[in-house]
mmCIF file of C-alpha atoms in Angstrom:
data_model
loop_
_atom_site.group_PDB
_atom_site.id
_atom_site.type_symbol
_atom_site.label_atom_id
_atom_site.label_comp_id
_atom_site.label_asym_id
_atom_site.label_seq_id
_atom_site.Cartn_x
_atom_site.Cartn_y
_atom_site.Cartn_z
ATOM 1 C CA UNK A 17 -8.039 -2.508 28.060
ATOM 2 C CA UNK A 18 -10.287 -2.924 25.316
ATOM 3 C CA UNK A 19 -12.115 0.493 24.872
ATOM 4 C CA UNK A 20 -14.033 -1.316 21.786
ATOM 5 C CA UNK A 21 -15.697 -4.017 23.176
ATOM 6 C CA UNK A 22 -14.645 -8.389 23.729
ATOM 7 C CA UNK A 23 -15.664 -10.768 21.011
ATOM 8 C CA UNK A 24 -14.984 -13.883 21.453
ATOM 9 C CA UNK A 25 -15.429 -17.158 19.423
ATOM 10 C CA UNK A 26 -15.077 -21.053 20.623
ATOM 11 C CA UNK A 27 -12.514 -20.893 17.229
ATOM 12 C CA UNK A 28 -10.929 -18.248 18.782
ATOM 13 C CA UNK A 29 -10.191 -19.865 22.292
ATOM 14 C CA UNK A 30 -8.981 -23.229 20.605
ATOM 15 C CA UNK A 31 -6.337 -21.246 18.539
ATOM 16 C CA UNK A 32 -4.999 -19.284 21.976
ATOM 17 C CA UNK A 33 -4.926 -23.321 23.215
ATOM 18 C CA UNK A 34 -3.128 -24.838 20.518
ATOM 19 C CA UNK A 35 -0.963 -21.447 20.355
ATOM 20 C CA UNK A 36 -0.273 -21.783 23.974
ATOM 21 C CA UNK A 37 0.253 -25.441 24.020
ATOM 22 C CA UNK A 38 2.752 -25.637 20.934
ATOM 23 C CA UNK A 39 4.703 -22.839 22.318
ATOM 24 C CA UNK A 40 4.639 -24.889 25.768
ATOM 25 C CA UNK A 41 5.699 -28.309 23.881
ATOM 26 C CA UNK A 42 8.238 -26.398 21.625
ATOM 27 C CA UNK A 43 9.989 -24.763 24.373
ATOM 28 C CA UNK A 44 9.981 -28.306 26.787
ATOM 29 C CA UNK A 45 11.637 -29.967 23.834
ATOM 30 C CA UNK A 46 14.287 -27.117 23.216
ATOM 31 C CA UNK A 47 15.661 -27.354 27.016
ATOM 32 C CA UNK A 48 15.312 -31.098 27.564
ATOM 33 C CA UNK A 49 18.421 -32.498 27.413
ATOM 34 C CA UNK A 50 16.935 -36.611 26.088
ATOM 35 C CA UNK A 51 16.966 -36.232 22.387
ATOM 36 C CA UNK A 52 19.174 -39.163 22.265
ATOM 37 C CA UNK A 53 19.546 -41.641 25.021
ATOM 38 C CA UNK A 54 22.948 -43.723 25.018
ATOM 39 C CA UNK A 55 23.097 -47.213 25.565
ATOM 40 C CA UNK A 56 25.079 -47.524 28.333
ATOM 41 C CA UNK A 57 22.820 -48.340 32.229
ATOM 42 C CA UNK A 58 24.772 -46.432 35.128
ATOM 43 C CA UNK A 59 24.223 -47.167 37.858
ATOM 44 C CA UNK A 60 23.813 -44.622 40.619
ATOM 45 C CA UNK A 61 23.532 -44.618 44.230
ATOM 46 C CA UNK A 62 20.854 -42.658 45.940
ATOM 47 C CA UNK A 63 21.024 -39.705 48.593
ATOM 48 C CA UNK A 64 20.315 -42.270 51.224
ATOM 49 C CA UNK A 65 22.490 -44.879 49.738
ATOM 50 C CA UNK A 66 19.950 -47.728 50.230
ATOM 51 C CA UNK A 67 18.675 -48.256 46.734
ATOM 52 C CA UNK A 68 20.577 -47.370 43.086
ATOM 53 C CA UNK A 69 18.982 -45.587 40.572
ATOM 54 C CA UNK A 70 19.405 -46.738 36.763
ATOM 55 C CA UNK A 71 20.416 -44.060 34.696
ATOM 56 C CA UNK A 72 20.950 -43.448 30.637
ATOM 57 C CA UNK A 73 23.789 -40.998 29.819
ATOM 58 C CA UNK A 74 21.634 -38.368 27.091
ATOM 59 C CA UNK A 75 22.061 -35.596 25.156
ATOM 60 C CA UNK A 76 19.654 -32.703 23.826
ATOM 61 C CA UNK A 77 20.139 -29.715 21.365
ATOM 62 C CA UNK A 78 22.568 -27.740 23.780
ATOM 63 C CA UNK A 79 22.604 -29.840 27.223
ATOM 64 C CA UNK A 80 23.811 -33.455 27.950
ATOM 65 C CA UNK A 81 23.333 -35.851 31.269
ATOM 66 C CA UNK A 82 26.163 -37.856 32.236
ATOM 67 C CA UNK A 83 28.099 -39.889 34.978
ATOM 68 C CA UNK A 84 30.574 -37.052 37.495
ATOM 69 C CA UNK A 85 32.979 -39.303 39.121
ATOM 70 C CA UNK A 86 31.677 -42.415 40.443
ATOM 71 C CA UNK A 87 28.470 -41.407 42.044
ATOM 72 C CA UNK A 88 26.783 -38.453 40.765
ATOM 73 C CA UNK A 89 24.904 -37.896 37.688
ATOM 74 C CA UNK A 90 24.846 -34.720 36.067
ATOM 75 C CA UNK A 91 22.840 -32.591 33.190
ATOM 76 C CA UNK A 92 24.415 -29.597 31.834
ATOM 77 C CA UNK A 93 24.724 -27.252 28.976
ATOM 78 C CA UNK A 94 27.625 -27.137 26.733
ATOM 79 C CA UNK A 95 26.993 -24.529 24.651
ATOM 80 C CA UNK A 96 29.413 -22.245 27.508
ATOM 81 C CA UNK A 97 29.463 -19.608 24.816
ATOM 82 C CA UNK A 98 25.983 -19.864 22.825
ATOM 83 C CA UNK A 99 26.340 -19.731 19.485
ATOM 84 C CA UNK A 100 29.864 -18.934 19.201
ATOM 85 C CA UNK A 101 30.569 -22.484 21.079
ATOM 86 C CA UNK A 102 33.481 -24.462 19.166
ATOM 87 C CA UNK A 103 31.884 -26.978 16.456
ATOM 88 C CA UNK A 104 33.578 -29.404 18.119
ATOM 89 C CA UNK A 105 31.703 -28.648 20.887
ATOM 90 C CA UNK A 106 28.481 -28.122 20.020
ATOM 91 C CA UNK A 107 27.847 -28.893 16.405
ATOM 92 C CA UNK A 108 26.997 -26.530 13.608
ATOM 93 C CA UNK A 109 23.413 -28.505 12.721
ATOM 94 C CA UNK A 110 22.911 -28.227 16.421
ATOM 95 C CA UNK A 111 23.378 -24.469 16.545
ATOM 96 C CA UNK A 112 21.142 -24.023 13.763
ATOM 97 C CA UNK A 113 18.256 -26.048 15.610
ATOM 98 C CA UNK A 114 18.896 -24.134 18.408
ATOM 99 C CA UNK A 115 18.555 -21.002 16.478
ATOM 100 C CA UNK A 116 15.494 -21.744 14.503
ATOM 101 C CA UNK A 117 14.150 -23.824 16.765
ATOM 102 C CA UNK A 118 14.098 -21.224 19.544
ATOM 103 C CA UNK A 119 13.215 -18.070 17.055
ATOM 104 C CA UNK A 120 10.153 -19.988 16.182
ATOM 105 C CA UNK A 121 8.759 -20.682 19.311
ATOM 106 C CA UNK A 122 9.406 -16.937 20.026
ATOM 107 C CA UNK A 123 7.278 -15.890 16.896
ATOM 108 C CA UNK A 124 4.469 -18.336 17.803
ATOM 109 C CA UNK A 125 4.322 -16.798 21.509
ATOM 110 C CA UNK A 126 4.423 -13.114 20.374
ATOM 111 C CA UNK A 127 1.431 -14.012 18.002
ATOM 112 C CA UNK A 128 -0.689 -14.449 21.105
ATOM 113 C CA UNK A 129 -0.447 -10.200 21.598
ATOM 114 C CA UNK A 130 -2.032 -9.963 18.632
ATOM 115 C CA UNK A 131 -4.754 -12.680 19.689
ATOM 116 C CA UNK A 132 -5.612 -10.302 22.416
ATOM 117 C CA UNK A 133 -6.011 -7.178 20.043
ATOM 118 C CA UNK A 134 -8.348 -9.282 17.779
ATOM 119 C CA UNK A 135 -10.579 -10.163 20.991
ATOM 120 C CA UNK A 136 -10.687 -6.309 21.283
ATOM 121 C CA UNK A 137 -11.839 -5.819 17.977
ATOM 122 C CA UNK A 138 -8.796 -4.800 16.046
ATOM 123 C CA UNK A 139 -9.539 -6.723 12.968
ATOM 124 C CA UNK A 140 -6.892 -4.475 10.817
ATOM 125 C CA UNK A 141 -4.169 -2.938 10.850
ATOM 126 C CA UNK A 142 -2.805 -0.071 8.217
ATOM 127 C CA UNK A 143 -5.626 -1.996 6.144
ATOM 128 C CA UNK A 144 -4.190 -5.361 6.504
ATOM 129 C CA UNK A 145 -6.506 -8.426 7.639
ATOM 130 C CA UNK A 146 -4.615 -9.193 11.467
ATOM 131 C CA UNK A 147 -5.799 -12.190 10.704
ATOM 132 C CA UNK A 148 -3.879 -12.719 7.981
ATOM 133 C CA UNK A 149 -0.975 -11.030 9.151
ATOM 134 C CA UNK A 150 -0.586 -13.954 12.439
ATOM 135 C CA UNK A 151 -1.611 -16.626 9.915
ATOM 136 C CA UNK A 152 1.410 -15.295 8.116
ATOM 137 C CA UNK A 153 4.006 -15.345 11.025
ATOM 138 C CA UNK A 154 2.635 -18.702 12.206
ATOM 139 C CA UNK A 155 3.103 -20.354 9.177
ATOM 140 C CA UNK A 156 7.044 -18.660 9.228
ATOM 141 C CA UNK A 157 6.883 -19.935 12.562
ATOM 142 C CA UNK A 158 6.121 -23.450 11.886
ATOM 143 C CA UNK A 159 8.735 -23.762 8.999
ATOM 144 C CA UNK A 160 11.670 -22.240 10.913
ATOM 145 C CA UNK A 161 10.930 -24.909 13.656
ATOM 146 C CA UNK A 162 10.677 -27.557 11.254
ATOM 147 C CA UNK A 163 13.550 -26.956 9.326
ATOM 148 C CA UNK A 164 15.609 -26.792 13.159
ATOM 149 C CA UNK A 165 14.348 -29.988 14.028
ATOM 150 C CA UNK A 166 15.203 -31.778 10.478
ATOM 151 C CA UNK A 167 18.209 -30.178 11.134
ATOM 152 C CA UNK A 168 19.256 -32.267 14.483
ATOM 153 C CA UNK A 169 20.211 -35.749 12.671
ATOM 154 C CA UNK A 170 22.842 -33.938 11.009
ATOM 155 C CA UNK A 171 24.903 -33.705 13.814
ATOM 156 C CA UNK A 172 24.703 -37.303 14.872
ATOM 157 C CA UNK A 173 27.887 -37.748 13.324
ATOM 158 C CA UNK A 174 29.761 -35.461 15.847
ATOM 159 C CA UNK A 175 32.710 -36.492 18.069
ATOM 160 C CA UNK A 176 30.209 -36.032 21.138
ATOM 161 C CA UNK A 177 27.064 -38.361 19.368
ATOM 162 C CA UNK A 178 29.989 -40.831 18.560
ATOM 163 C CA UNK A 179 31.113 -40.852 22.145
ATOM 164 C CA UNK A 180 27.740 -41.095 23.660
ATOM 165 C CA UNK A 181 26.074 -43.826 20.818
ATOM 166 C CA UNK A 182 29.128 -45.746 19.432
ATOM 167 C CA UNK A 183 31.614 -44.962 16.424
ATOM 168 C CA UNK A 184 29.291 -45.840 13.846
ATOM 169 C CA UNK A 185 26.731 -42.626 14.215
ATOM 170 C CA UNK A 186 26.433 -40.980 11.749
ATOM 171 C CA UNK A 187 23.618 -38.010 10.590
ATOM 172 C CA UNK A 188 20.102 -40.100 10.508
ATOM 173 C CA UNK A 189 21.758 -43.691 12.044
ATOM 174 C CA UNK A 190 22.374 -42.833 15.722
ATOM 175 C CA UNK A 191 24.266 -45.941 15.970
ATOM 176 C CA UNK A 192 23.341 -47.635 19.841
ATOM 177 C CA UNK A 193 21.405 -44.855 21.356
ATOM 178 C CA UNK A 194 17.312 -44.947 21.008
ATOM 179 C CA UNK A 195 15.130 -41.922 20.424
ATOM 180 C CA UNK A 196 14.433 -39.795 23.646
ATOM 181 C CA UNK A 197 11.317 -38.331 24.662
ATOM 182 C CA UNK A 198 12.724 -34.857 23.747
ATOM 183 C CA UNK A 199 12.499 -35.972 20.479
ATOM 184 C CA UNK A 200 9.389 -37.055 20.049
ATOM 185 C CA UNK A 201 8.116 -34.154 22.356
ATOM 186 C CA UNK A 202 9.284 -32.025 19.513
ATOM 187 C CA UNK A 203 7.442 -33.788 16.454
ATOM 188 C CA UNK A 204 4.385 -32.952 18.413
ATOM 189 C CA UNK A 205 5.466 -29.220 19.215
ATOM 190 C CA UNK A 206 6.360 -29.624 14.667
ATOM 191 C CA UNK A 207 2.678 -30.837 14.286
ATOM 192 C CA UNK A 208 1.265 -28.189 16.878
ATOM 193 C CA UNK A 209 2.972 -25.322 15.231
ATOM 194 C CA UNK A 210 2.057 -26.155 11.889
ATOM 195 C CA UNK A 211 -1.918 -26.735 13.423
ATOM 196 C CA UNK A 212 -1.575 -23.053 14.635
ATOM 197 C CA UNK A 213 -2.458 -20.683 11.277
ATOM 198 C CA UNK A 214 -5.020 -23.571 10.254
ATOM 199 C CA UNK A 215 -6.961 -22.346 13.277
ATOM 200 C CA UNK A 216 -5.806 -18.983 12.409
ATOM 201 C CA UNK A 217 -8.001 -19.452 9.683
ATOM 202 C CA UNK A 218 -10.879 -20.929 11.428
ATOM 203 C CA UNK A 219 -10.966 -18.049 13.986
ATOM 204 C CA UNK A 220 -11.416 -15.696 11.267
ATOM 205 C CA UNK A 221 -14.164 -17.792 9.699
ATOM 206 C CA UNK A 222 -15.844 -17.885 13.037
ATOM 207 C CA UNK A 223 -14.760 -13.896 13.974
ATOM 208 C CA UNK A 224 -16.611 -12.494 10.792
ATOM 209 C CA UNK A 225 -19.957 -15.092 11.227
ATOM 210 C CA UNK A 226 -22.947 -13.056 10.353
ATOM 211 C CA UNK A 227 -24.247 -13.968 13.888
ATOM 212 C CA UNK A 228 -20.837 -12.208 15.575
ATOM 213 C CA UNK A 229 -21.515 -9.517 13.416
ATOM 214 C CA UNK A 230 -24.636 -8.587 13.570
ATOM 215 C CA UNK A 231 -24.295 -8.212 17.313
ATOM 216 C CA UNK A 232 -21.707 -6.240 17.102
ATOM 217 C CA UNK A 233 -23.832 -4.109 14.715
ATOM 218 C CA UNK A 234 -26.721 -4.622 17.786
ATOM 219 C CA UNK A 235 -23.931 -2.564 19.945
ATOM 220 C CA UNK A 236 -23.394 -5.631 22.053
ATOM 221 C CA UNK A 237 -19.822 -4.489 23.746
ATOM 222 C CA UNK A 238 -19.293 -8.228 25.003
ATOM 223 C CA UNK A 239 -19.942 -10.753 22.286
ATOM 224 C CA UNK A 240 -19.361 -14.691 23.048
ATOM 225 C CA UNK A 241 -19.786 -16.896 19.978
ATOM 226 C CA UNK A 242 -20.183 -20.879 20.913
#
């Protein structure tokens, strides 16, 4: 509970919403397995068996949809032992989006904590600006997650991007296969990550207004700021 009073600012809510919403489009990029979408149309049967379905075999950072057996179509992860999945496997640029990728987003979402403790008023902390101190981990936030996703074409030269997009793949020329939504899901999470300590910034413009503070000074335990 906040024992100090609430101030909030309309900068302040639109950084929790682009916080909330690039962890939200980071994370639905990282487990969508339709970063690259192979050229191949299978054709699948439905439950009822009166209509097919038109498929594209895919793959993402750790999963891949294919064709099991003659009917079904299946998405999966490969990466059966995380990290320590054979290269051959799951390829080493691909681990290292995974990693970064994933430790990013994690940052970004633990930033929103101390969100809450600057609505209560905790402005520092051991004499450092809190302000500064999330602007700080966003911005490590959005260049771990950009280097992960610049590191994804360099793996597009692996057996497995080969097999799904043709023999001539190779990192940055993915050969037959198009450019899934995943993909593009994930320059927006980029973009939203790197928009998060800009409105970091904002927020504290907005937090120490003279208006905000003067009401504070008033003894106003609830302040709202449009």
């Amino acid at each position: 509970m906040c024992t100090g009073g609430l101030l909030i600012t309309n900068r302040g809510v639109l950084w929790l919403a682009v916080t909330v919403l690039a962890c939200l489009t980071l994370w639905t990029a990282i487990v969508t397995p339709k970063w690259l979408i192979g050229p191949e149309v299978l054709h699948i049967p439905s439950e009822e068996g009166n209509f097919t379905v038109l498929r594209h075999p895919s793959v993402g950072i750790y999963n891949r949809c294919k064709r099991m057996g003659k009917s079904d179509y299946n998405c999966g992860n490969f990466d059966l032992d995380a990290l320590w999945t054979d290269s051959s496997v799951f390829p080493m640029p691909w681990k290292i989006t995974m990693y970064l990728m994933n430790v990013g987003t994690l940052l970004d979402g633990l930033t929103l904590f101390c969100m809450y403790a600057i609505c209560c008023r905790v402005h520092k902390y051991f004499g450092f600006s809190m302000h500064k101190f999330v602007c700080a981990v966003q911005c490590l936030a959005a260049l771990m997650v950009l280097c992960g996703f610049l590191a994804y074409p360099f793996g597009w030269g692996a057996r497995r991007v080969k097999a799904l997009c043709g023999p001539d793949a190779e990192p940055f020329s993915p050969a037959d296969c198009t450019l899934g939504i995943s993909l593009y899901i994930g320059v927006a999470g980029v973009l939203l990550a790197f928009l998060c300590p800009v409105m970091c910034l904002k927020a504290e413009q907005s937090y120490y207004s003279s208006k905000a503070q003067r009401r504070i000074k008033d003894g106003q335990k609830l302040v709202c700021i449009i």
